[in-house]
Amino acid sequence: MAEPQPLFDYTGYLPECPTWSEAEQASTGLISWNVKFTATIIRSGEHQVLQFPEEVGCFALREKGGFIVALRSGIWLTDTHGLLRRKVCDNPSNPELARFNDGGTDRDGRFYAGTFWGPGDYNGALLMRVDNDLQPKVIQCDIHGANGLAFSADRRWMYTSDTPNAVIYRTPLDEQGEPGRREVFRRFQPGEGIPDGAAIDVEGCYWSAMFDGWRIARFSPQGEELESYRCRYVARRWSASAGRI
């Protein structure tokens, strides 16, 4: 069994949302954002820090340059230097109690961002989507901590995880990409770890970084665990993302 290896040396607080830039692949590797007030771009082994006024939960690349970022209080468009240019919407959760967490884009370039309910007293978080015309829409509720966003290659399924509740969901999508009723894909027992960041591979299998489980697990489209890789690094699995907003 192969042992996971780090791609580069990096020290930071809770690195999140690693993203591959197809347009800059010759000069840019992974883009990894730090949710505690900074963003880090790794270019040929060098780190560039972009300062933000608030925590950054997730982001995506924009087709014409710059980013769309989910800050604690709301979602913004920025330029390539991370300067805030246009506010898209407020955080539909209470920003004092819920910050944005995981997110990304679907194949049509729509941006998804989920929140994490800080108090932990009930499932007060949600998952929202920003369409190509920049219209925001809440698409799922009854979540404690939104995570693990991924889409099947045939565009039929959206996968998400709720990390504190130790569950992975999948949601059917219609031809327009609108979600139906979510269903449980996999639940986890104490000792297995809880599902964090995720990605879908070319065979349609779902990879999940199992927080507190010290492993990365691969699941079939039917939810069967196929492989498990022990990992001493607390890290997320990367997911491809390139928005058209």
PDB file of C-alpha atoms in Angstrom, residues 9-242:
ATOM      1  CA  ASP A   9       6.870  22.077   3.028  1.00  0.00           C
ATOM      2  CA  TYR A  10       4.229  24.299   4.574  1.00  0.00           C
ATOM      3  CA  THR A  11       3.466  25.396   8.115  1.00  0.00           C
ATOM      4  CA  GLY A  12       0.234  27.222   8.814  1.00  0.00           C
ATOM      5  CA  TYR A  13      -2.953  27.294  10.849  1.00  0.00           C
ATOM      6  CA  LEU A  14      -5.663  25.072   9.369  1.00  0.00           C
ATOM      7  CA  PRO A  15      -4.805  25.166   5.639  1.00  0.00           C
ATOM      8  CA  GLU A  16      -7.969  24.702   3.579  1.00  0.00           C
ATOM      9  CA  CYS A  17      -9.399  24.610   0.058  1.00  0.00           C
ATOM     10  CA  PRO A  18      -6.351  23.601  -2.036  1.00  0.00           C
ATOM     11  CA  THR A  19      -7.065  24.368  -5.703  1.00  0.00           C
ATOM     12  CA  TRP A  20      -5.257  23.695  -8.964  1.00  0.00           C
ATOM     13  CA  SER A  21      -4.975  26.523 -11.493  1.00  0.00           C
ATOM     14  CA  GLU A  22      -5.175  24.982 -14.950  1.00  0.00           C
ATOM     15  CA  ALA A  23      -4.395  28.297 -16.666  1.00  0.00           C
ATOM     16  CA  GLU A  24      -1.194  28.792 -14.652  1.00  0.00           C
ATOM     17  CA  GLN A  25      -0.064  25.196 -14.353  1.00  0.00           C
ATOM     18  CA  ALA A  26       3.346  25.979 -15.817  1.00  0.00           C
ATOM     19  CA  SER A  27       4.099  28.387 -12.982  1.00  0.00           C
ATOM     20  CA  THR A  28       1.546  27.679 -10.271  1.00  0.00           C
ATOM     21  CA  GLY A  29       1.070  24.500  -8.310  1.00  0.00           C
ATOM     22  CA  LEU A  30      -1.532  24.200  -5.589  1.00  0.00           C
ATOM     23  CA  ILE A  31      -3.216  27.245  -4.157  1.00  0.00           C
ATOM     24  CA  SER A  32      -3.890  26.721  -0.472  1.00  0.00           C
ATOM     25  CA  TRP A  33      -5.786  29.199   1.659  1.00  0.00           C
ATOM     26  CA  ASN A  34      -5.380  29.668   5.383  1.00  0.00           C
ATOM     27  CA  VAL A  35      -8.734  30.362   7.003  1.00  0.00           C
ATOM     28  CA  LYS A  36      -7.219  32.549   9.689  1.00  0.00           C
ATOM     29  CA  PHE A  37      -6.996  35.922   7.958  1.00  0.00           C
ATOM     30  CA  THR A  38      -4.518  34.972   5.246  1.00  0.00           C
ATOM     31  CA  ALA A  39      -4.248  33.199   1.941  1.00  0.00           C
ATOM     32  CA  THR A  40      -1.156  31.436   0.708  1.00  0.00           C
ATOM     33  CA  ILE A  41      -0.321  30.909  -2.950  1.00  0.00           C
ATOM     34  CA  ILE A  42       2.428  28.431  -3.659  1.00  0.00           C
ATOM     35  CA  ARG A  43       4.315  29.358  -6.826  1.00  0.00           C
ATOM     36  CA  SER A  44       7.260  27.152  -7.615  1.00  0.00           C
ATOM     37  CA  GLY A  45       7.817  26.481  -3.938  1.00  0.00           C
ATOM     38  CA  GLU A  46       7.466  30.124  -2.863  1.00  0.00           C
ATOM     39  CA  HIS A  47       4.736  31.400  -0.555  1.00  0.00           C
ATOM     40  CA  GLN A  48       2.777  34.581  -1.171  1.00  0.00           C
ATOM     41  CA  VAL A  49       0.431  35.768   1.543  1.00  0.00           C
ATOM     42  CA  LEU A  50      -2.740  37.720   0.769  1.00  0.00           C
ATOM     43  CA  GLN A  51      -4.234  39.557   3.736  1.00  0.00           C
ATOM     44  CA  PHE A  52      -7.983  39.721   4.268  1.00  0.00           C
ATOM     45  CA  PRO A  53     -10.010  41.601   6.870  1.00  0.00           C
ATOM     46  CA  GLU A  54     -11.792  38.420   7.986  1.00  0.00           C
ATOM     47  CA  GLU A  55     -11.385  34.659   8.047  1.00  0.00           C
ATOM     48  CA  VAL A  56     -11.520  33.032   4.618  1.00  0.00           C
ATOM     49  CA  GLY A  57     -13.494  29.801   4.604  1.00  0.00           C
ATOM     50  CA  CYS A  58     -13.251  28.832   0.938  1.00  0.00           C
ATOM     51  CA  PHE A  59     -12.699  30.302  -2.499  1.00  0.00           C
ATOM     52  CA  ALA A  60     -12.591  29.603  -6.222  1.00  0.00           C
ATOM     53  CA  LEU A  61     -10.722  30.992  -9.206  1.00  0.00           C
ATOM     54  CA  ARG A  62     -12.565  33.306 -11.580  1.00  0.00           C
ATOM     55  CA  GLU A  63     -12.405  32.789 -15.330  1.00  0.00           C
ATOM     56  CA  LYS A  64     -11.104  36.309 -16.043  1.00  0.00           C
ATOM     57  CA  GLY A  65      -8.763  36.453 -13.070  1.00  0.00           C
ATOM     58  CA  GLY A  66      -9.126  37.058  -9.377  1.00  0.00           C
ATOM     59  CA  PHE A  67     -11.111  35.055  -6.894  1.00  0.00           C
ATOM     60  CA  ILE A  68     -14.502  34.616  -5.332  1.00  0.00           C
ATOM     61  CA  VAL A  69     -14.007  34.274  -1.577  1.00  0.00           C
ATOM     62  CA  ALA A  70     -16.284  33.398   1.314  1.00  0.00           C
ATOM     63  CA  LEU A  71     -15.335  35.578   4.280  1.00  0.00           C
ATOM     64  CA  ARG A  72     -17.008  35.251   7.655  1.00  0.00           C
ATOM     65  CA  SER A  73     -19.505  38.061   6.988  1.00  0.00           C
ATOM     66  CA  GLY A  74     -20.190  37.351   3.319  1.00  0.00           C
ATOM     67  CA  ILE A  75     -19.011  36.417  -0.169  1.00  0.00           C
ATOM     68  CA  TRP A  76     -16.866  38.796  -2.240  1.00  0.00           C
ATOM     69  CA  LEU A  77     -15.205  39.077  -5.625  1.00  0.00           C
ATOM     70  CA  THR A  78     -11.533  40.072  -5.480  1.00  0.00           C
ATOM     71  CA  ASP A  79      -8.776  40.953  -7.903  1.00  0.00           C
ATOM     72  CA  THR A  80      -5.662  38.831  -8.415  1.00  0.00           C
ATOM     73  CA  HIS A  81      -4.028  40.491  -5.392  1.00  0.00           C
ATOM     74  CA  GLY A  82      -6.904  39.609  -3.101  1.00  0.00           C
ATOM     75  CA  LEU A  83      -8.324  43.137  -2.863  1.00  0.00           C
ATOM     76  CA  LEU A  84     -12.071  43.134  -2.274  1.00  0.00           C
ATOM     77  CA  ARG A  85     -13.872  44.566  -5.300  1.00  0.00           C
ATOM     78  CA  ARG A  86     -17.550  43.624  -5.044  1.00  0.00           C
ATOM     79  CA  LYS A  87     -19.710  42.114  -2.358  1.00  0.00           C
ATOM     80  CA  VAL A  88     -21.909  39.322  -3.690  1.00  0.00           C
ATOM     81  CA  CYS A  89     -24.011  38.605  -0.600  1.00  0.00           C
ATOM     82  CA  ASP A  90     -24.054  38.474   3.184  1.00  0.00           C
ATOM     83  CA  ASN A  91     -23.475  35.283   5.134  1.00  0.00           C
ATOM     84  CA  PRO A  92     -27.018  33.837   5.324  1.00  0.00           C
ATOM     85  CA  SER A  93     -26.126  32.268   8.660  1.00  0.00           C
ATOM     86  CA  ASN A  94     -25.481  34.415  11.721  1.00  0.00           C
ATOM     87  CA  PRO A  95     -21.828  35.432  11.096  1.00  0.00           C
ATOM     88  CA  GLU A  96     -21.206  35.799  14.823  1.00  0.00           C
ATOM     89  CA  LEU A  97     -22.039  32.129  15.278  1.00  0.00           C
ATOM     90  CA  ALA A  98     -21.290  30.549  11.889  1.00  0.00           C
ATOM     91  CA  ARG A  99     -18.283  31.021   9.627  1.00  0.00           C
ATOM     92  CA  PHE A 100     -17.918  29.774   6.067  1.00  0.00           C
ATOM     93  CA  ASN A 101     -15.999  26.513   5.786  1.00  0.00           C
ATOM     94  CA  ASP A 102     -15.659  24.235   2.758  1.00  0.00           C
ATOM     95  CA  GLY A 103     -16.684  25.139  -0.790  1.00  0.00           C
ATOM     96  CA  GLY A 104     -15.823  25.047  -4.479  1.00  0.00           C
ATOM     97  CA  THR A 105     -17.414  25.000  -7.915  1.00  0.00           C
ATOM     98  CA  ASP A 106     -19.353  22.591 -10.074  1.00  0.00           C
ATOM     99  CA  ARG A 107     -18.559  21.959 -13.747  1.00  0.00           C
ATOM    100  CA  ASP A 108     -20.754  24.902 -14.760  1.00  0.00           C
ATOM    101  CA  GLY A 109     -18.690  27.284 -12.659  1.00  0.00           C
ATOM    102  CA  ARG A 110     -21.268  27.891  -9.940  1.00  0.00           C
ATOM    103  CA  PHE A 111     -19.733  28.573  -6.540  1.00  0.00           C
ATOM    104  CA  TYR A 112     -20.825  26.593  -3.489  1.00  0.00           C
ATOM    105  CA  ALA A 113     -19.993  27.564   0.090  1.00  0.00           C
ATOM    106  CA  GLY A 114     -21.048  25.878   3.312  1.00  0.00           C
ATOM    107  CA  THR A 115     -20.965  27.196   6.857  1.00  0.00           C
ATOM    108  CA  PHE A 116     -19.879  25.743  10.197  1.00  0.00           C
ATOM    109  CA  TRP A 117     -22.128  26.267  13.204  1.00  0.00           C
ATOM    110  CA  GLY A 118     -19.810  27.316  16.019  1.00  0.00           C
ATOM    111  CA  PRO A 119     -21.940  26.819  19.157  1.00  0.00           C
ATOM    112  CA  GLY A 120     -22.570  23.168  18.309  1.00  0.00           C
ATOM    113  CA  ASP A 121     -25.947  23.147  20.048  1.00  0.00           C
ATOM    114  CA  TYR A 122     -27.878  22.149  16.913  1.00  0.00           C
ATOM    115  CA  ASN A 123     -27.511  21.861  13.129  1.00  0.00           C
ATOM    116  CA  GLY A 124     -27.543  25.584  12.388  1.00  0.00           C
ATOM    117  CA  ALA A 125     -25.246  25.608   9.342  1.00  0.00           C
ATOM    118  CA  LEU A 126     -26.183  25.575   5.653  1.00  0.00           C
ATOM    119  CA  LEU A 127     -24.926  25.156   2.094  1.00  0.00           C
ATOM    120  CA  MET A 128     -25.428  27.941  -0.424  1.00  0.00           C
ATOM    121  CA  ARG A 129     -24.690  28.478  -4.109  1.00  0.00           C
ATOM    122  CA  VAL A 130     -23.784  31.558  -6.144  1.00  0.00           C
ATOM    123  CA  ASP A 131     -24.884  31.217  -9.764  1.00  0.00           C
ATOM    124  CA  ASN A 132     -23.066  32.636 -12.789  1.00  0.00           C
ATOM    125  CA  ASP A 133     -25.259  35.763 -12.644  1.00  0.00           C
ATOM    126  CA  LEU A 134     -24.073  36.229  -9.020  1.00  0.00           C
ATOM    127  CA  GLN A 135     -27.474  35.411  -7.562  1.00  0.00           C
ATOM    128  CA  PRO A 136     -27.089  33.623  -4.190  1.00  0.00           C
ATOM    129  CA  LYS A 137     -29.326  30.778  -3.077  1.00  0.00           C
ATOM    130  CA  VAL A 138     -29.439  28.579   0.027  1.00  0.00           C
ATOM    131  CA  ILE A 139     -29.821  24.979  -1.168  1.00  0.00           C
ATOM    132  CA  GLN A 140     -29.428  22.859   1.998  1.00  0.00           C
ATOM    133  CA  CYS A 141     -29.917  23.327   5.742  1.00  0.00           C
ATOM    134  CA  ASP A 142     -29.824  21.059   8.818  1.00  0.00           C
ATOM    135  CA  ILE A 143     -26.012  20.913   8.816  1.00  0.00           C
ATOM    136  CA  HIS A 144     -23.540  21.233  11.688  1.00  0.00           C
ATOM    137  CA  GLY A 145     -20.328  21.657   9.691  1.00  0.00           C
ATOM    138  CA  ALA A 146     -20.419  21.700   5.872  1.00  0.00           C
ATOM    139  CA  ASN A 147     -17.479  19.928   4.257  1.00  0.00           C
ATOM    140  CA  GLY A 148     -16.387  17.417   1.609  1.00  0.00           C
ATOM    141  CA  LEU A 149     -17.955  19.045  -1.474  1.00  0.00           C
ATOM    142  CA  ALA A 150     -17.467  17.035  -4.681  1.00  0.00           C
ATOM    143  CA  PHE A 151     -19.381  16.292  -7.888  1.00  0.00           C
ATOM    144  CA  SER A 152     -19.620  13.128  -9.963  1.00  0.00           C
ATOM    145  CA  ALA A 153     -18.256  13.343 -13.505  1.00  0.00           C
ATOM    146  CA  ASP A 154     -21.663  12.552 -15.006  1.00  0.00           C
ATOM    147  CA  ARG A 155     -23.129  15.558 -13.117  1.00  0.00           C
ATOM    148  CA  ARG A 156     -25.792  13.387 -11.521  1.00  0.00           C
ATOM    149  CA  TRP A 157     -24.597  13.624  -7.914  1.00  0.00           C
ATOM    150  CA  MET A 158     -23.330  16.190  -5.456  1.00  0.00           C
ATOM    151  CA  TYR A 159     -21.453  14.847  -2.434  1.00  0.00           C
ATOM    152  CA  THR A 160     -21.048  16.656   0.878  1.00  0.00           C
ATOM    153  CA  SER A 161     -20.012  15.699   4.371  1.00  0.00           C
ATOM    154  CA  ASP A 162     -21.104  16.952   7.773  1.00  0.00           C
ATOM    155  CA  THR A 163     -17.921  16.545   9.757  1.00  0.00           C
ATOM    156  CA  PRO A 164     -19.158  16.884  13.373  1.00  0.00           C
ATOM    157  CA  ASN A 165     -22.087  14.560  12.612  1.00  0.00           C
ATOM    158  CA  ALA A 166     -19.744  11.951  11.046  1.00  0.00           C
ATOM    159  CA  VAL A 167     -21.768  11.496   7.865  1.00  0.00           C
ATOM    160  CA  ILE A 168     -21.313  11.789   4.095  1.00  0.00           C
ATOM    161  CA  TYR A 169     -24.352  12.692   1.995  1.00  0.00           C
ATOM    162  CA  ARG A 170     -25.040  12.542  -1.689  1.00  0.00           C
ATOM    163  CA  THR A 171     -27.692  14.619  -3.434  1.00  0.00           C
ATOM    164  CA  PRO A 172     -29.203  13.907  -6.875  1.00  0.00           C
ATOM    165  CA  LEU A 173     -28.947  16.705  -9.439  1.00  0.00           C
ATOM    166  CA  ASP A 174     -31.323  17.296 -12.341  1.00  0.00           C
ATOM    167  CA  GLU A 175     -30.250  18.316 -15.862  1.00  0.00           C
ATOM    168  CA  GLN A 176     -30.006  21.954 -14.778  1.00  0.00           C
ATOM    169  CA  GLY A 177     -27.894  21.032 -11.767  1.00  0.00           C
ATOM    170  CA  GLU A 178     -30.665  21.725  -9.261  1.00  0.00           C
ATOM    171  CA  PRO A 179     -30.454  19.527  -6.148  1.00  0.00           C
ATOM    172  CA  GLY A 180     -33.066  17.009  -5.066  1.00  0.00           C
ATOM    173  CA  ARG A 181     -33.386  15.416  -1.651  1.00  0.00           C
ATOM    174  CA  ARG A 182     -30.095  14.431  -0.074  1.00  0.00           C
ATOM    175  CA  GLU A 183     -29.510  10.892   1.154  1.00  0.00           C
ATOM    176  CA  VAL A 184     -26.985   9.272   3.485  1.00  0.00           C
ATOM    177  CA  PHE A 185     -23.999   7.902   1.588  1.00  0.00           C
ATOM    178  CA  ARG A 186     -21.975   6.699   4.577  1.00  0.00           C
ATOM    179  CA  ARG A 187     -22.041   7.080   8.376  1.00  0.00           C
ATOM    180  CA  PHE A 188     -19.022   6.523  10.581  1.00  0.00           C
ATOM    181  CA  GLN A 189     -18.586   4.972  14.001  1.00  0.00           C
ATOM    182  CA  PRO A 190     -16.251   6.163  16.781  1.00  0.00           C
ATOM    183  CA  GLY A 191     -12.656   5.291  15.964  1.00  0.00           C
ATOM    184  CA  GLU A 192     -13.072   5.435  12.177  1.00  0.00           C
ATOM    185  CA  GLY A 193     -12.435   9.162  11.962  1.00  0.00           C
ATOM    186  CA  ILE A 194     -14.875  11.757  10.658  1.00  0.00           C
ATOM    187  CA  PRO A 195     -15.100  12.930   7.021  1.00  0.00           C
ATOM    188  CA  ASP A 196     -13.409  16.217   6.164  1.00  0.00           C
ATOM    189  CA  GLY A 197     -12.169  17.429   2.761  1.00  0.00           C
ATOM    190  CA  ALA A 198     -12.860  15.284  -0.271  1.00  0.00           C
ATOM    191  CA  ALA A 199     -12.611  14.751  -4.027  1.00  0.00           C
ATOM    192  CA  ILE A 200     -14.003  12.467  -6.737  1.00  0.00           C
ATOM    193  CA  ASP A 201     -11.551  10.482  -8.886  1.00  0.00           C
ATOM    194  CA  VAL A 202     -11.826   9.429 -12.542  1.00  0.00           C
ATOM    195  CA  GLU A 203     -13.508   6.157 -11.551  1.00  0.00           C
ATOM    196  CA  GLY A 204     -16.262   7.972  -9.676  1.00  0.00           C
ATOM    197  CA  CYS A 205     -14.911   7.047  -6.254  1.00  0.00           C
ATOM    198  CA  TYR A 206     -15.078   9.464  -3.336  1.00  0.00           C
ATOM    199  CA  TRP A 207     -11.888  10.192  -1.414  1.00  0.00           C
ATOM    200  CA  SER A 208     -12.230  11.598   2.099  1.00  0.00           C
ATOM    201  CA  ALA A 209      -9.614  12.880   4.523  1.00  0.00           C
ATOM    202  CA  MET A 210     -10.729  11.284   7.786  1.00  0.00           C
ATOM    203  CA  PHE A 211     -10.134  13.830  10.525  1.00  0.00           C
ATOM    204  CA  ASP A 212      -9.028  12.208  13.792  1.00  0.00           C
ATOM    205  CA  GLY A 213      -8.708   8.929  11.930  1.00  0.00           C
ATOM    206  CA  TRP A 214      -5.198   9.616  10.604  1.00  0.00           C
ATOM    207  CA  ARG A 215      -6.121   8.212   7.234  1.00  0.00           C
ATOM    208  CA  ILE A 216      -7.457   8.927   3.762  1.00  0.00           C
ATOM    209  CA  ALA A 217     -10.285   6.651   2.666  1.00  0.00           C
ATOM    210  CA  ARG A 218     -11.633   5.827  -0.806  1.00  0.00           C
ATOM    211  CA  PHE A 219     -15.266   4.840  -1.291  1.00  0.00           C
ATOM    212  CA  SER A 220     -17.042   3.296  -4.259  1.00  0.00           C
ATOM    213  CA  PRO A 221     -20.083   5.066  -5.801  1.00  0.00           C
ATOM    214  CA  GLN A 222     -22.175   2.667  -3.675  1.00  0.00           C
ATOM    215  CA  GLY A 223     -20.504   3.784  -0.430  1.00  0.00           C
ATOM    216  CA  GLU A 224     -18.281   0.725   0.085  1.00  0.00           C
ATOM    217  CA  GLU A 225     -14.853   1.472   1.538  1.00  0.00           C
ATOM    218  CA  LEU A 226     -12.319   0.258  -1.024  1.00  0.00           C
ATOM    219  CA  GLU A 227      -9.013   1.548   0.300  1.00  0.00           C
ATOM    220  CA  SER A 228      -7.590   3.237   3.372  1.00  0.00           C
ATOM    221  CA  TYR A 229      -4.220   4.974   3.511  1.00  0.00           C
ATOM    222  CA  ARG A 230      -2.677   5.665   6.893  1.00  0.00           C
ATOM    223  CA  CYS A 231      -1.402   9.211   7.035  1.00  0.00           C
ATOM    224  CA  ARG A 232       0.551  10.971   9.754  1.00  0.00           C
ATOM    225  CA  TYR A 233      -0.167  14.358   8.200  1.00  0.00           C
ATOM    226  CA  VAL A 234      -3.302  16.271   9.163  1.00  0.00           C
ATOM    227  CA  ALA A 235      -4.208  17.339   5.639  1.00  0.00           C
ATOM    228  CA  ARG A 236      -7.013  17.572   3.140  1.00  0.00           C
ATOM    229  CA  ARG A 237      -7.380  15.911  -0.219  1.00  0.00           C
ATOM    230  CA  TRP A 238      -7.249  18.445  -3.036  1.00  0.00           C
ATOM    231  CA  SER A 239     -10.152  19.068  -5.397  1.00  0.00           C
ATOM    232  CA  ALA A 240     -10.112  20.718  -8.816  1.00  0.00           C
ATOM    233  CA  SER A 241     -12.006  23.983  -9.044  1.00  0.00           C
ATOM    234  CA  ALA A 242     -12.195  26.739 -11.652  1.00  0.00           C
TER     235      ALA A 242
END
